[in-house]
Amino acid sequence: MPRILGVDVPNDKAVWVALTYVYGIGTTSSDKILNDLGINRTTRARDLSEEELARIAAFIEKNFVVEGQLRRQVTANIGRLRDIGSYRGLRHRRSLPVRGQRTRCNARSRKGPKKTIANRKIARK
Amino acid sequence: MTRSAKKGPYVDAKLLVKIERGGEESKDTPIKTWARASMIAPEFIGHTFEVHNGRHFIKVYVTEDMVGHRLGEFAATRTFRGHRRKD
């Protein structure tokens, strides 16, 4: 299995898919990388030569923020929102939706699994 | 949709005038305002605002990190304190 940028081990998928296993690289940036380097996007990741791998790694290093550094950047951004006491920071602190979505129902991604309230009166007919 | 870049940021004109007129020493006196939608300009740093939340004026001390946000973001309009605990 080829390794790109340390720990990432994309498997025997086409390169353009394999690259998206890197945190911070999606299909758009993946396509862009391969285009700019002139590497066929549909070659299998395992068929890449050492030299090609090195070129991809160098290119990503130079043009993208990925993996740990990107994760840190994201947390730092959220941390900033929290610290300045903005509304968005407040929503992050309470782990509720940040962008104005409804919370009467749904919003489960942010709120986590349902906490059923016991003894809730069932509406009588 | 985001605001057109052509127009530049929306900063309440009156606030800028007030800050300009007040000068450095005016930083201590809070500026009362209803302009919650006004972007925080770099000139605002160090000033204190009293931003209306619909009922009261919330004191907002502007720091460098707040630039680019809007005044209203720092004066919450809702007072939800959690649901009633029953037991």
CSV table of C-alpha atoms in Angstrom, one decimal:
chain,number,residue,atom,x,y,z
A,1,MET,CA,0.0,0.0,0.0
A,2,PRO,CA,1.4,3.4,-1.0
A,3,ARG,CA,1.8,6.0,1.6
A,4,ILE,CA,1.3,9.7,1.0
A,5,LEU,CA,2.2,12.2,3.7
A,6,GLY,CA,3.1,9.9,6.5
A,7,VAL,CA,0.2,7.9,7.8
A,8,ASP,CA,-2.3,7.9,5.0
A,9,VAL,CA,-2.5,4.6,3.3
A,10,PRO,CA,-4.9,4.7,0.4
A,11,ASN,CA,-5.6,1.3,-1.1
A,12,ASP,CA,-6.0,0.0,-4.6
A,13,LYS,CA,-8.6,2.4,-5.7
A,14,ALA,CA,-8.1,4.9,-8.5
A,15,VAL,CA,-5.7,7.6,-7.5
A,16,TRP,CA,-8.2,10.4,-7.5
A,17,VAL,CA,-10.3,8.5,-5.0
A,18,ALA,CA,-7.3,7.3,-3.0
A,19,LEU,CA,-6.2,10.9,-2.5
A,20,THR,CA,-9.5,11.8,-0.8
A,21,TYR,CA,-8.5,9.6,2.1
A,22,VAL,CA,-6.2,12.4,3.1
A,23,TYR,CA,-8.0,14.7,5.5
A,24,GLY,CA,-8.5,18.0,3.7
A,25,ILE,CA,-8.4,16.6,0.2
A,26,GLY,CA,-11.7,16.1,-1.5
A,27,THR,CA,-12.6,15.2,-5.0
A,28,THR,CA,-12.1,18.7,-6.3
A,29,SER,CA,-8.6,19.2,-4.9
A,30,SER,CA,-7.7,15.6,-5.8
A,31,ASP,CA,-8.6,16.3,-9.4
A,32,LYS,CA,-6.7,19.5,-9.4
A,33,ILE,CA,-3.6,17.9,-8.0
A,34,LEU,CA,-3.5,15.1,-10.6
A,35,ASN,CA,-4.3,17.5,-13.3
A,36,ASP,CA,-1.5,19.9,-12.4
A,37,LEU,CA,1.0,17.0,-12.1
A,38,GLY,CA,-0.2,15.4,-15.3
A,39,ILE,CA,-0.9,12.0,-13.7
A,40,ASN,CA,-3.7,9.9,-15.0
A,41,ARG,CA,-6.4,10.1,-12.4
A,42,THR,CA,-7.7,6.5,-13.0
A,43,THR,CA,-4.4,4.7,-12.5
A,44,ARG,CA,-4.6,2.5,-9.4
A,45,ALA,CA,-2.9,3.9,-6.3
A,46,ARG,CA,-0.7,0.8,-6.0
A,47,ASP,CA,0.6,1.2,-9.6
A,48,LEU,CA,2.0,4.7,-8.8
A,49,SER,CA,5.8,4.9,-9.1
A,50,GLU,CA,7.9,6.1,-6.2
A,51,GLU,CA,8.6,9.3,-8.1
A,52,GLU,CA,5.0,10.0,-8.7
A,53,LEU,CA,4.2,9.5,-5.0
A,54,ALA,CA,6.9,11.9,-4.1
A,55,ARG,CA,5.6,14.5,-6.5
A,56,ILE,CA,2.1,14.2,-5.2
A,57,ALA,CA,3.3,14.5,-1.6
A,58,ALA,CA,5.4,17.5,-2.4
A,59,PHE,CA,2.6,19.2,-4.3
A,60,ILE,CA,0.1,18.7,-1.5
A,61,GLU,CA,2.7,19.9,1.1
A,62,LYS,CA,3.2,23.0,-0.9
A,63,ASN,CA,-0.4,23.9,-1.8
A,64,PHE,CA,-2.7,22.5,0.8
A,65,VAL,CA,-3.2,22.4,4.5
A,66,VAL,CA,-4.0,18.9,5.4
A,67,GLU,CA,-4.4,16.4,8.3
A,68,GLY,CA,-3.2,17.4,11.7
A,69,GLN,CA,-2.5,21.0,10.8
A,70,LEU,CA,-5.9,21.4,9.2
A,71,ARG,CA,-7.6,19.8,12.2
A,72,ARG,CA,-5.7,22.2,14.5
A,73,GLN,CA,-6.8,25.1,12.3
A,74,VAL,CA,-10.4,24.2,12.5
A,75,THR,CA,-10.4,23.8,16.3
A,76,ALA,CA,-8.5,27.1,16.6
A,77,ASN,CA,-11.2,28.8,14.5
A,78,ILE,CA,-14.0,27.4,16.7
A,79,GLY,CA,-12.0,28.3,19.8
A,80,ARG,CA,-11.8,31.8,18.6
A,81,LEU,CA,-15.6,32.0,18.2
A,82,ARG,CA,-16.0,30.7,21.7
A,83,ASP,CA,-13.5,33.1,23.2
A,84,ILE,CA,-14.9,36.3,21.8
A,85,GLY,CA,-18.4,35.5,23.1
A,86,SER,CA,-20.1,35.5,19.8
A,87,TYR,CA,-23.4,33.8,19.1
A,88,ARG,CA,-21.8,31.2,17.0
A,89,GLY,CA,-19.3,30.4,19.8
A,90,LEU,CA,-22.2,30.0,22.2
A,91,ARG,CA,-23.9,27.5,19.8
A,92,HIS,CA,-20.6,25.6,19.7
A,93,ARG,CA,-20.4,25.6,23.4
A,94,ARG,CA,-23.8,24.2,23.8
A,95,SER,CA,-23.3,21.8,20.9
A,96,LEU,CA,-26.3,23.0,19.1
A,97,PRO,CA,-26.6,23.8,15.4
A,98,VAL,CA,-24.5,26.9,14.6
A,99,ARG,CA,-26.1,28.1,11.4
A,100,GLY,CA,-29.6,28.9,12.3
A,101,GLN,CA,-31.2,25.5,11.7
A,102,ARG,CA,-34.3,24.5,13.6
A,103,THR,CA,-33.9,22.6,16.8
A,104,ARG,CA,-37.5,21.8,17.6
A,105,CYS,CA,-37.0,18.5,15.9
A,106,ASN,CA,-34.0,16.9,14.1
A,107,ALA,CA,-30.6,18.5,14.7
A,108,ARG,CA,-29.5,15.1,15.8
A,109,SER,CA,-26.0,15.4,14.4
A,110,ARG,CA,-25.2,18.1,16.9
A,111,LYS,CA,-27.4,17.1,19.8
A,112,GLY,CA,-26.5,13.4,19.7
A,113,PRO,CA,-28.8,10.5,20.3
A,114,LYS,CA,-32.3,11.3,21.5
A,115,LYS,CA,-32.8,11.7,25.2
A,116,THR,CA,-36.3,10.6,25.8
A,117,ILE,CA,-38.1,12.4,28.6
A,118,ALA,CA,-39.8,10.0,30.9
A,119,ASN,CA,-43.5,10.4,32.0
A,120,ARG,CA,-44.2,12.8,29.1
A,121,LYS,CA,-47.9,13.2,29.0
A,122,ILE,CA,-49.3,11.5,25.9
A,123,ALA,CA,-51.9,13.8,24.3
A,124,ARG,CA,-55.3,12.4,25.1
A,125,LYS,CA,-58.1,12.4,22.6
B,1,MET,CA,-25.9,34.7,0.0
B,2,THR,CA,-22.9,36.9,0.9
B,3,ARG,CA,-22.8,40.6,0.5
B,4,SER,CA,-21.3,41.9,-2.8
B,5,ALA,CA,-17.6,42.7,-2.3
B,6,LYS,CA,-18.1,45.8,-4.4
B,7,LYS,CA,-20.1,47.5,-1.7
B,8,GLY,CA,-17.5,46.8,1.0
B,9,PRO,CA,-18.5,45.9,4.6
B,10,TYR,CA,-21.6,47.4,6.1
B,11,VAL,CA,-20.5,49.6,8.9
B,12,ASP,CA,-23.0,51.9,10.5
B,13,ALA,CA,-21.9,55.4,9.4
B,14,LYS,CA,-23.1,57.0,12.6
B,15,LEU,CA,-20.9,54.8,14.7
B,16,LEU,CA,-17.8,55.7,12.7
B,17,VAL,CA,-18.7,59.4,13.0
B,18,LYS,CA,-19.1,59.0,16.8
B,19,ILE,CA,-15.7,57.3,17.1
B,20,GLU,CA,-14.0,59.8,15.0
B,21,ARG,CA,-15.4,62.8,16.8
B,22,GLY,CA,-14.8,61.3,20.2
B,23,GLY,CA,-11.1,60.6,19.6
B,24,GLU,CA,-8.9,58.5,21.9
B,25,GLU,CA,-10.3,59.5,25.3
B,26,SER,CA,-13.9,58.6,24.3
B,27,LYS,CA,-13.0,54.9,24.6
B,28,ASP,CA,-14.3,54.9,28.2
B,29,THR,CA,-17.8,56.0,27.4
B,30,PRO,CA,-19.9,53.3,25.9
B,31,ILE,CA,-21.7,54.0,22.7
B,32,LYS,CA,-25.4,53.1,22.8
B,33,THR,CA,-26.5,51.6,19.6
B,34,TRP,CA,-29.3,49.6,17.9
B,35,ALA,CA,-27.1,48.9,14.9
B,36,ARG,CA,-26.8,45.2,15.5
B,37,ALA,CA,-26.2,44.5,11.8
B,38,SER,CA,-23.2,46.8,11.7
B,39,MET,CA,-19.9,45.1,11.0
B,40,ILE,CA,-17.2,45.7,13.5
B,41,ALA,CA,-14.5,47.8,11.8
B,42,PRO,CA,-10.9,47.9,12.9
B,43,GLU,CA,-11.5,51.4,14.2
B,44,PHE,CA,-13.9,50.0,16.9
B,45,ILE,CA,-11.1,48.1,18.7
B,46,GLY,CA,-10.9,49.2,22.3
B,47,HIS,CA,-14.3,50.9,22.4
B,48,THR,CA,-17.2,49.7,24.4
B,49,PHE,CA,-20.7,49.5,22.8
B,50,GLU,CA,-24.0,49.1,24.4
B,51,VAL,CA,-25.8,46.9,21.9
B,52,HIS,CA,-29.5,46.6,22.1
B,53,ASN,CA,-30.9,43.1,22.3
B,54,GLY,CA,-34.5,44.1,22.0
B,55,ARG,CA,-34.9,44.8,25.7
B,56,HIS,CA,-31.6,45.9,27.3
B,57,PHE,CA,-28.3,47.3,26.2
B,58,ILE,CA,-25.6,44.7,26.4
B,59,LYS,CA,-22.1,46.0,27.0
B,60,VAL,CA,-19.7,44.8,24.4
B,61,TYR,CA,-16.0,45.5,24.6
B,62,VAL,CA,-14.5,45.2,21.2
B,63,THR,CA,-11.3,43.3,20.9
B,64,GLU,CA,-9.2,42.6,17.8
B,65,ASP,CA,-10.6,39.2,17.3
B,66,MET,CA,-14.1,40.6,16.8
B,67,VAL,CA,-13.3,42.6,13.7
B,68,GLY,CA,-15.4,41.4,10.8
B,69,HIS,CA,-18.2,40.1,13.0
B,70,ARG,CA,-21.4,42.0,13.6
B,71,LEU,CA,-22.3,43.8,16.7
B,72,GLY,CA,-25.4,41.8,17.2
B,73,GLU,CA,-23.5,38.6,17.4
B,74,PHE,CA,-22.3,39.6,20.9
B,75,ALA,CA,-25.7,40.6,22.3
B,76,ALA,CA,-27.9,37.5,22.6
B,77,THR,CA,-31.6,38.1,21.9
B,78,ARG,CA,-32.9,35.0,23.6
B,79,THR,CA,-33.0,34.0,27.2
B,80,PHE,CA,-33.5,30.2,27.1
B,81,ARG,CA,-32.2,28.7,30.3
B,82,GLY,CA,-33.1,25.1,29.7
B,83,HIS,CA,-36.2,23.1,30.2
B,84,ARG,CA,-38.1,22.6,33.4
B,85,ARG,CA,-36.7,19.7,35.4
B,86,LYS,CA,-39.5,17.5,36.7
B,87,ASP,CA,-39.0,15.1,39.6
